[in-house]
Amino acid sequence: MRKTLICLVLIFFWLASAVAAETTPTLHVGMTPALLHDQHRLLADWRSYMELELGRKVKFVMRDSYSETMDLLRLGRLDFAWICDYPYLRLKREVRLLAVPVYQGKPLYRSYIIVPATDSHSKSLADLRGTVFAFADPYSNSGYLYPRYAAKQLGEDPNRFFWHTFFTWSHRGVVEAVAAGLVHGGAVDSYVWDSLAELNPKLAGRTRIVARSPEYGFPPLVARRSISSADFQAMQRMLLDMTDNARGAEILRRFRLDGFVEGNPKLYESVAEMMRAFGEE
Amino acid sequence: MLKFLFDLSFRYKIPLWGSMLIMAPAFAVSALFIAGTYADVKHDAIMTSESLARTLSGPLFEAMLHDDVWRAFQILRSPLQVSDRQDRVAVESLTILNEKKQVYVSSAPNRFPMLVDYASLGNEYRALTLRLDEANEGEPLVVDMPESGLIFVMTPISADGVRLGTLVLAHAKDAFRPRLYTIAQRALLATALILAILLPVNWYWGQRTAVPLMQLADRIGQVAHRVPEELQPGIYNYRDELGRLSDAFSLMVKELRHKAVLEREVIQSERLAAIGKLSAGIAHEINNPLAGMLVALDNFKHHSGNDERLLRTASMLERGLMQIKETVGAMLVEAKLNSRDLAPQDIEDANTLVAGEARKKAVNLAFESTLAECLALPATLIRQILINLLLNAIQASDPGGKVGCIIGRDRNSLRIEVVNGGKPLPPERIEHLFEPFASRSESGHGLGLWVTYQITAQLRGSIQVASADGLTRFVVMIPAGATT
């Protein structure tokens, strides 16, 4: 009799929690090629970590281009997204800065200009004039905005500096295209290239860095403007506290990140500078 | 060179030609097999390429339509990443050409850089660009240029009649090689196995045929100079043409040998007959005056008184003349007409007569006679033959040696066999053995065998001598009832 009662109580609580979970809407988090978004196992672990910490269902929404993720943000289909710094600035009015990853002690990264390892003569971007060049994404700072800005700085027309260009829609794709010899050069996120150098040294080893950009604010996590303050803060807290949690720290280690900080829009001032140079913003 | 091959001995020719006959079809079959497989593999490769090209052309059309080089590149690379090295129809490279006949993108960008004129990449590519328009939608064009190491399958990238470019799949002909090598290896192994069985058989068969042929050829080559040697016995025992040839040859050799023996015997007996006639003639011519001289000398002795000196001279002359008479008498073999028949006692007498001589030389004389009754043969002459032969044998024997004698009837003939173990007689001695003074020794005048031969000849008998295995054997056959 007593046992039955306990059972009934347990079933009740289980049902209650299920109903609660059902009524709380799932959080949609957009993932972009800003990171190595093909590390599916790591992303799955991170998602389950988030669900555990937030006590809510979390869904990762993968898109291969920034513009698609940006559209989803604008449409309110995503609550949060990890995007590049350049799209963040483009969406500044629609999103709030949620957190900035800390990479090698700083919330900063760079763009690398890489060439095939077989090319031993190129020393800088200037040597890549008239070549076939791979960009990552038209909304990537390190993979598009910076190299074009650098070309402009050389006094060239960024639209004609390269003979032919195309997009690989991911930073990893740029590394692959350069490694395969499909292009003479490419622009890639330093965080992605450094990670690849550890994860896939054979692939990264077939490329060579010829130029490094100044440091820019690391691709941030953003939230849509309309998100509730509670959800925003819960998410931000969860991210900032990852370093204090053993599982969170392990996930950060696998991301090769030191942690997350709140960040400041001023961090992205130099990117805005470049955008202004192209008449944007 | 070719003549040299045909001039070779059968010993080499048969195995060589046989081996060639075995190997030629074996290699021909292997070659056909390999060629067939090559065609199959090539066909498979082309079929695979065609279906691959059809599969890829859709997504590629879309990628090109959106000018998405990276996606096109990824599509091109995907079949290369899944195909393993063992894939017998592995694609070497995939290249998309745009409508300007430039490389749009290739799975091998190092060899086919983007936006390079395809024709500028080499002669084979120039030739390919000329044929691009032949490739129609849904019907890939296969180009196999003999001078190129590649087979190309060209498929248009088009949809709804709009053509954006051409997909060129290249297969390395080399890629078929490992498979062909495997097949060739198997074929060679099979051939080697067949050869391992057939070649020794062939070799044995060649030897089997060639060796008797060689010996035959060798022996027949001797015919011009001498009686050839017999074939090695058992060298070829089959009843085919070669066997019959061997038999015929053996028969011929036998005949030749027989003929040679006959010839030699005829020559010998003719020579001995001539010598006999000559010596008999001379003996008669000597005997007549000799008899006169002896009578005269006798008279002279009677009438010479007692003159000591004269008598001594006369008797010396007489001794000399008597010696001549003896010698001549010995040469003049004449069968005594009035002789009694041979009795067993005569044989025993001969044994007794030579026994002393045998003892003197310490020769062991084994005497055996199976003659039980009288034979119609002149006893004196037979005794003379027997004694001559025995004395000759004792003389020829070394001290302590052995002499054997067997006498008996052989059908209607008397057979006398005398054997001694003395020094063997060389053939050239045998040739002249029965000639007078042929064997000069310290004892005897060398007329013993001559006399024996003459008597035997007069009695129509035969005398044979053979020296072999350390034994010298005289066999005399005299037909019974023979008279002179």
PDB file of C-alpha atoms in Angstrom, chain B residues 244-409:
ATOM      1  CA  ARG B 244      61.460 -52.156 -87.268  1.00  0.00           C
ATOM      2  CA  LEU B 245      64.384 -50.129 -88.509  1.00  0.00           C
ATOM      3  CA  SER B 246      66.406 -51.197 -85.461  1.00  0.00           C
ATOM      4  CA  ASP B 247      65.494 -54.832 -86.045  1.00  0.00           C
ATOM      5  CA  ALA B 248      66.384 -54.621 -89.710  1.00  0.00           C
ATOM      6  CA  PHE B 249      69.676 -53.031 -88.784  1.00  0.00           C
ATOM      7  CA  SER B 250      70.431 -55.753 -86.252  1.00  0.00           C
ATOM      8  CA  LEU B 251      69.672 -58.371 -88.867  1.00  0.00           C
ATOM      9  CA  MET B 252      71.903 -56.620 -91.344  1.00  0.00           C
ATOM     10  CA  VAL B 253      74.748 -56.458 -88.837  1.00  0.00           C
ATOM     11  CA  LYS B 254      74.334 -60.136 -88.106  1.00  0.00           C
ATOM     12  CA  GLU B 255      74.456 -60.956 -91.786  1.00  0.00           C
ATOM     13  CA  LEU B 256      77.444 -58.725 -92.338  1.00  0.00           C
ATOM     14  CA  ARG B 257      79.255 -60.279 -89.424  1.00  0.00           C
ATOM     15  CA  HIS B 258      78.473 -63.772 -90.615  1.00  0.00           C
ATOM     16  CA  LYS B 259      79.645 -62.859 -94.069  1.00  0.00           C
ATOM     17  CA  ALA B 260      82.859 -61.391 -92.703  1.00  0.00           C
ATOM     18  CA  VAL B 261      83.544 -64.542 -90.692  1.00  0.00           C
ATOM     19  CA  LEU B 262      82.880 -66.670 -93.717  1.00  0.00           C
ATOM     20  CA  GLU B 263      85.112 -64.512 -95.841  1.00  0.00           C
ATOM     21  CA  ARG B 264      87.882 -64.707 -93.335  1.00  0.00           C
ATOM     22  CA  GLU B 265      87.517 -68.449 -93.032  1.00  0.00           C
ATOM     23  CA  VAL B 266      87.495 -68.880 -96.764  1.00  0.00           C
ATOM     24  CA  ILE B 267      90.557 -66.728 -97.150  1.00  0.00           C
ATOM     25  CA  GLN B 268      92.288 -68.544 -94.363  1.00  0.00           C
ATOM     26  CA  SER B 269      91.434 -71.999 -95.607  1.00  0.00           C
ATOM     27  CA  GLU B 270      92.356 -71.036 -99.153  1.00  0.00           C
ATOM     28  CA  ARG B 271      95.656 -69.689 -97.955  1.00  0.00           C
ATOM     29  CA  LEU B 272      96.299 -72.760 -95.869  1.00  0.00           C
ATOM     30  CA  ALA B 273      95.302 -74.986 -98.782  1.00  0.00           C
ATOM     31  CA  ALA B 274      97.677 -73.098-101.031  1.00  0.00           C
ATOM     32  CA  ILE B 275     100.452 -73.387 -98.499  1.00  0.00           C
ATOM     33  CA  GLY B 276      99.634 -77.059 -98.079  1.00  0.00           C
ATOM     34  CA  LYS B 277      99.795 -77.655-101.800  1.00  0.00           C
ATOM     35  CA  LEU B 278     103.006 -75.711-102.094  1.00  0.00           C
ATOM     36  CA  SER B 279     104.648 -77.440 -99.171  1.00  0.00           C
ATOM     37  CA  ALA B 280     103.483 -80.854-100.362  1.00  0.00           C
ATOM     38  CA  GLY B 281     104.890 -80.126-103.799  1.00  0.00           C
ATOM     39  CA  ILE B 282     108.191 -78.961-102.354  1.00  0.00           C
ATOM     40  CA  ALA B 283     108.285 -81.936-100.004  1.00  0.00           C
ATOM     41  CA  HIS B 284     107.795 -84.351-102.889  1.00  0.00           C
ATOM     42  CA  GLU B 285     110.412 -82.568-104.920  1.00  0.00           C
ATOM     43  CA  ILE B 286     112.827 -82.769-101.982  1.00  0.00           C
ATOM     44  CA  ASN B 287     111.921 -86.302-100.993  1.00  0.00           C
ATOM     45  CA  ASN B 288     112.789 -87.858-104.339  1.00  0.00           C
ATOM     46  CA  PRO B 289     116.379 -86.612-104.611  1.00  0.00           C
ATOM     47  CA  LEU B 290     116.713 -87.066-100.875  1.00  0.00           C
ATOM     48  CA  ALA B 291     115.866 -90.721-101.107  1.00  0.00           C
ATOM     49  CA  GLY B 292     118.446 -91.052-103.902  1.00  0.00           C
ATOM     50  CA  MET B 293     121.032 -89.233-101.856  1.00  0.00           C
ATOM     51  CA  LEU B 294     120.426 -91.445 -98.846  1.00  0.00           C
ATOM     52  CA  VAL B 295     120.765 -94.612-100.972  1.00  0.00           C
ATOM     53  CA  ALA B 296     123.936 -93.209-102.516  1.00  0.00           C
ATOM     54  CA  LEU B 297     125.341 -92.365 -99.133  1.00  0.00           C
ATOM     55  CA  ASP B 298     124.565 -95.840 -97.863  1.00  0.00           C
ATOM     56  CA  ASN B 299     126.393 -97.305-100.833  1.00  0.00           C
ATOM     57  CA  PHE B 300     129.255 -94.978-100.236  1.00  0.00           C
ATOM     58  CA  LYS B 301     129.508 -96.123 -96.612  1.00  0.00           C
ATOM     59  CA  HIS B 302     129.634 -99.710 -97.695  1.00  0.00           C
ATOM     60  CA  HIS B 303     132.399 -99.156-100.164  1.00  0.00           C
ATOM     61  CA  SER B 304     134.498 -96.626 -98.382  1.00  0.00           C
ATOM     62  CA  GLY B 305     136.317 -99.249 -96.306  1.00  0.00           C
ATOM     63  CA  ASN B 306     137.409 -98.358 -92.862  1.00  0.00           C
ATOM     64  CA  ASP B 307     138.561 -94.869 -93.415  1.00  0.00           C
ATOM     65  CA  GLU B 308     137.609 -93.298 -90.112  1.00  0.00           C
ATOM     66  CA  ARG B 309     137.422 -89.744 -91.423  1.00  0.00           C
ATOM     67  CA  LEU B 310     135.268 -90.637 -94.409  1.00  0.00           C
ATOM     68  CA  LEU B 311     132.888 -92.639 -92.268  1.00  0.00           C
ATOM     69  CA  ARG B 312     132.458 -89.735 -89.861  1.00  0.00           C
ATOM     70  CA  THR B 313     131.744 -87.337 -92.682  1.00  0.00           C
ATOM     71  CA  ALA B 314     129.329 -89.776 -94.261  1.00  0.00           C
ATOM     72  CA  SER B 315     127.410 -90.305 -91.099  1.00  0.00           C
ATOM     73  CA  MET B 316     127.291 -86.523 -90.515  1.00  0.00           C
ATOM     74  CA  LEU B 317     125.850 -86.127 -93.987  1.00  0.00           C
ATOM     75  CA  GLU B 318     123.448 -88.943 -93.273  1.00  0.00           C
ATOM     76  CA  ARG B 319     122.228 -87.247 -90.051  1.00  0.00           C
ATOM     77  CA  GLY B 320     121.733 -83.997 -91.856  1.00  0.00           C
ATOM     78  CA  LEU B 321     119.824 -85.650 -94.654  1.00  0.00           C
ATOM     79  CA  MET B 322     117.704 -87.564 -92.135  1.00  0.00           C
ATOM     80  CA  GLN B 323     116.810 -84.297 -90.418  1.00  0.00           C
ATOM     81  CA  ILE B 324     115.738 -82.856 -93.749  1.00  0.00           C
ATOM     82  CA  LYS B 325     113.713 -85.985 -94.352  1.00  0.00           C
ATOM     83  CA  GLU B 326     112.041 -85.677 -90.983  1.00  0.00           C
ATOM     84  CA  THR B 327     111.170 -82.053 -91.479  1.00  0.00           C
ATOM     85  CA  VAL B 328     109.886 -82.628 -94.947  1.00  0.00           C
ATOM     86  CA  GLY B 329     108.021 -85.653 -93.699  1.00  0.00           C
ATOM     87  CA  ALA B 330     106.387 -83.578 -91.042  1.00  0.00           C
ATOM     88  CA  MET B 331     105.264 -81.010 -93.576  1.00  0.00           C
ATOM     89  CA  LEU B 332     104.001 -83.626 -95.901  1.00  0.00           C
ATOM     90  CA  VAL B 333     100.856 -84.576 -94.198  1.00  0.00           C
ATOM     91  CA  GLU B 334      99.391 -87.527 -95.873  1.00  0.00           C
ATOM     92  CA  ALA B 335      96.554 -89.531 -94.628  1.00  0.00           C
ATOM     93  CA  LYS B 336      97.511 -93.074 -94.413  1.00  0.00           C
ATOM     94  CA  LEU B 337      95.112 -95.001 -96.422  1.00  0.00           C
ATOM     95  CA  ASN B 338      95.278 -98.214 -94.713  1.00  0.00           C
ATOM     96  CA  SER B 339      94.558 -97.207 -91.141  1.00  0.00           C
ATOM     97  CA  ARG B 340      92.364 -98.980 -88.700  1.00  0.00           C
ATOM     98  CA  ASP B 341      89.309 -97.375 -87.091  1.00  0.00           C
ATOM     99  CA  LEU B 342      89.580 -95.201 -84.028  1.00  0.00           C
ATOM    100  CA  ALA B 343      89.075 -97.060 -80.795  1.00  0.00           C
ATOM    101  CA  PRO B 344      88.597 -95.645 -77.287  1.00  0.00           C
ATOM    102  CA  GLN B 345      91.990 -97.122 -76.453  1.00  0.00           C
ATOM    103  CA  ASP B 346      93.638 -94.729 -78.912  1.00  0.00           C
ATOM    104  CA  ILE B 347      92.378 -91.806 -76.909  1.00  0.00           C
ATOM    105  CA  GLU B 348      93.733 -93.248 -73.689  1.00  0.00           C
ATOM    106  CA  ASP B 349      97.056 -93.855 -75.429  1.00  0.00           C
ATOM    107  CA  ALA B 350      97.318 -90.219 -76.382  1.00  0.00           C
ATOM    108  CA  ASN B 351      96.644 -89.297 -72.771  1.00  0.00           C
ATOM    109  CA  THR B 352      99.395 -91.603 -71.605  1.00  0.00           C
ATOM    110  CA  LEU B 353     101.804 -90.301 -74.237  1.00  0.00           C
ATOM    111  CA  VAL B 354     101.513 -86.656 -73.208  1.00  0.00           C
ATOM    112  CA  ALA B 355     101.281 -87.326 -69.472  1.00  0.00           C
ATOM    113  CA  GLY B 356     105.091 -87.303 -69.154  1.00  0.00           C
ATOM    114  CA  GLU B 357     105.345 -83.946 -70.863  1.00  0.00           C
ATOM    115  CA  ALA B 358     102.617 -82.581 -68.593  1.00  0.00           C
ATOM    116  CA  ARG B 359     104.430 -83.755 -65.491  1.00  0.00           C
ATOM    117  CA  LYS B 360     107.646 -82.187 -66.716  1.00  0.00           C
ATOM    118  CA  LYS B 361     105.950 -78.775 -66.893  1.00  0.00           C
ATOM    119  CA  ALA B 362     103.885 -79.437 -63.755  1.00  0.00           C
ATOM    120  CA  VAL B 363     100.733 -78.892 -65.732  1.00  0.00           C
ATOM    121  CA  ASN B 364      97.532 -80.334 -64.397  1.00  0.00           C
ATOM    122  CA  LEU B 365      95.916 -82.277 -67.213  1.00  0.00           C
ATOM    123  CA  ALA B 366      92.189 -82.932 -66.915  1.00  0.00           C
ATOM    124  CA  PHE B 367      91.279 -85.577 -69.458  1.00  0.00           C
ATOM    125  CA  GLU B 368      87.755 -86.687 -70.182  1.00  0.00           C
ATOM    126  CA  SER B 369      86.577 -89.005 -72.894  1.00  0.00           C
ATOM    127  CA  THR B 370      83.023 -90.169 -73.464  1.00  0.00           C
ATOM    128  CA  LEU B 371      83.891 -92.214 -76.511  1.00  0.00           C
ATOM    129  CA  ALA B 372      82.631 -95.706 -75.838  1.00  0.00           C
ATOM    130  CA  GLU B 373      82.874 -97.491 -79.189  1.00  0.00           C
ATOM    131  CA  CYS B 374      84.922 -97.478 -82.331  1.00  0.00           C
ATOM    132  CA  LEU B 375      84.442 -94.731 -84.882  1.00  0.00           C
ATOM    133  CA  ALA B 376      85.050 -94.983 -88.606  1.00  0.00           C
ATOM    134  CA  LEU B 377      87.993 -92.599 -88.481  1.00  0.00           C
ATOM    135  CA  PRO B 378      91.661 -93.239 -89.131  1.00  0.00           C
ATOM    136  CA  ALA B 379      93.083 -93.942 -85.681  1.00  0.00           C
ATOM    137  CA  THR B 380      96.628 -92.762 -86.428  1.00  0.00           C
ATOM    138  CA  LEU B 381      95.584 -89.376 -87.699  1.00  0.00           C
ATOM    139  CA  ILE B 382      93.198 -88.756 -84.844  1.00  0.00           C
ATOM    140  CA  ARG B 383      95.910 -89.747 -82.393  1.00  0.00           C
ATOM    141  CA  GLN B 384      98.250 -87.317 -84.115  1.00  0.00           C
ATOM    142  CA  ILE B 385      95.686 -84.508 -83.911  1.00  0.00           C
ATOM    143  CA  LEU B 386      95.002 -85.197 -80.271  1.00  0.00           C
ATOM    144  CA  ILE B 387      98.674 -85.438 -79.299  1.00  0.00           C
ATOM    145  CA  ASN B 388      99.534 -82.273 -81.237  1.00  0.00           C
ATOM    146  CA  LEU B 389      96.768 -80.313 -79.615  1.00  0.00           C
ATOM    147  CA  LEU B 390      97.625 -81.558 -76.133  1.00  0.00           C
ATOM    148  CA  LEU B 391     101.348 -80.894 -76.506  1.00  0.00           C
ATOM    149  CA  ASN B 392     100.570 -77.450 -77.852  1.00  0.00           C
ATOM    150  CA  ALA B 393      98.301 -76.765 -74.887  1.00  0.00           C
ATOM    151  CA  ILE B 394     100.895 -77.990 -72.378  1.00  0.00           C
ATOM    152  CA  GLN B 395     103.512 -75.813 -74.018  1.00  0.00           C
ATOM    153  CA  ALA B 396     101.264 -72.765 -73.960  1.00  0.00           C
ATOM    154  CA  SER B 397     100.465 -73.281 -70.290  1.00  0.00           C
ATOM    155  CA  ASP B 398     102.417 -71.638 -67.550  1.00  0.00           C
ATOM    156  CA  PRO B 399     104.039 -74.028 -65.058  1.00  0.00           C
ATOM    157  CA  GLY B 400     101.348 -75.173 -62.626  1.00  0.00           C
ATOM    158  CA  GLY B 401      98.646 -74.265 -65.107  1.00  0.00           C
ATOM    159  CA  LYS B 402      95.733 -76.351 -66.226  1.00  0.00           C
ATOM    160  CA  VAL B 403      94.890 -78.069 -69.448  1.00  0.00           C
ATOM    161  CA  GLY B 404      91.534 -79.587 -70.094  1.00  0.00           C
ATOM    162  CA  CYS B 405      90.541 -82.046 -72.774  1.00  0.00           C
ATOM    163  CA  ILE B 406      87.054 -83.310 -73.622  1.00  0.00           C
ATOM    164  CA  ILE B 407      86.510 -85.899 -76.309  1.00  0.00           C
ATOM    165  CA  GLY B 408      83.169 -87.227 -77.347  1.00  0.00           C
ATOM    166  CA  ARG B 409      80.660 -87.810 -80.068  1.00  0.00           C
TER     167      ARG B 409
END
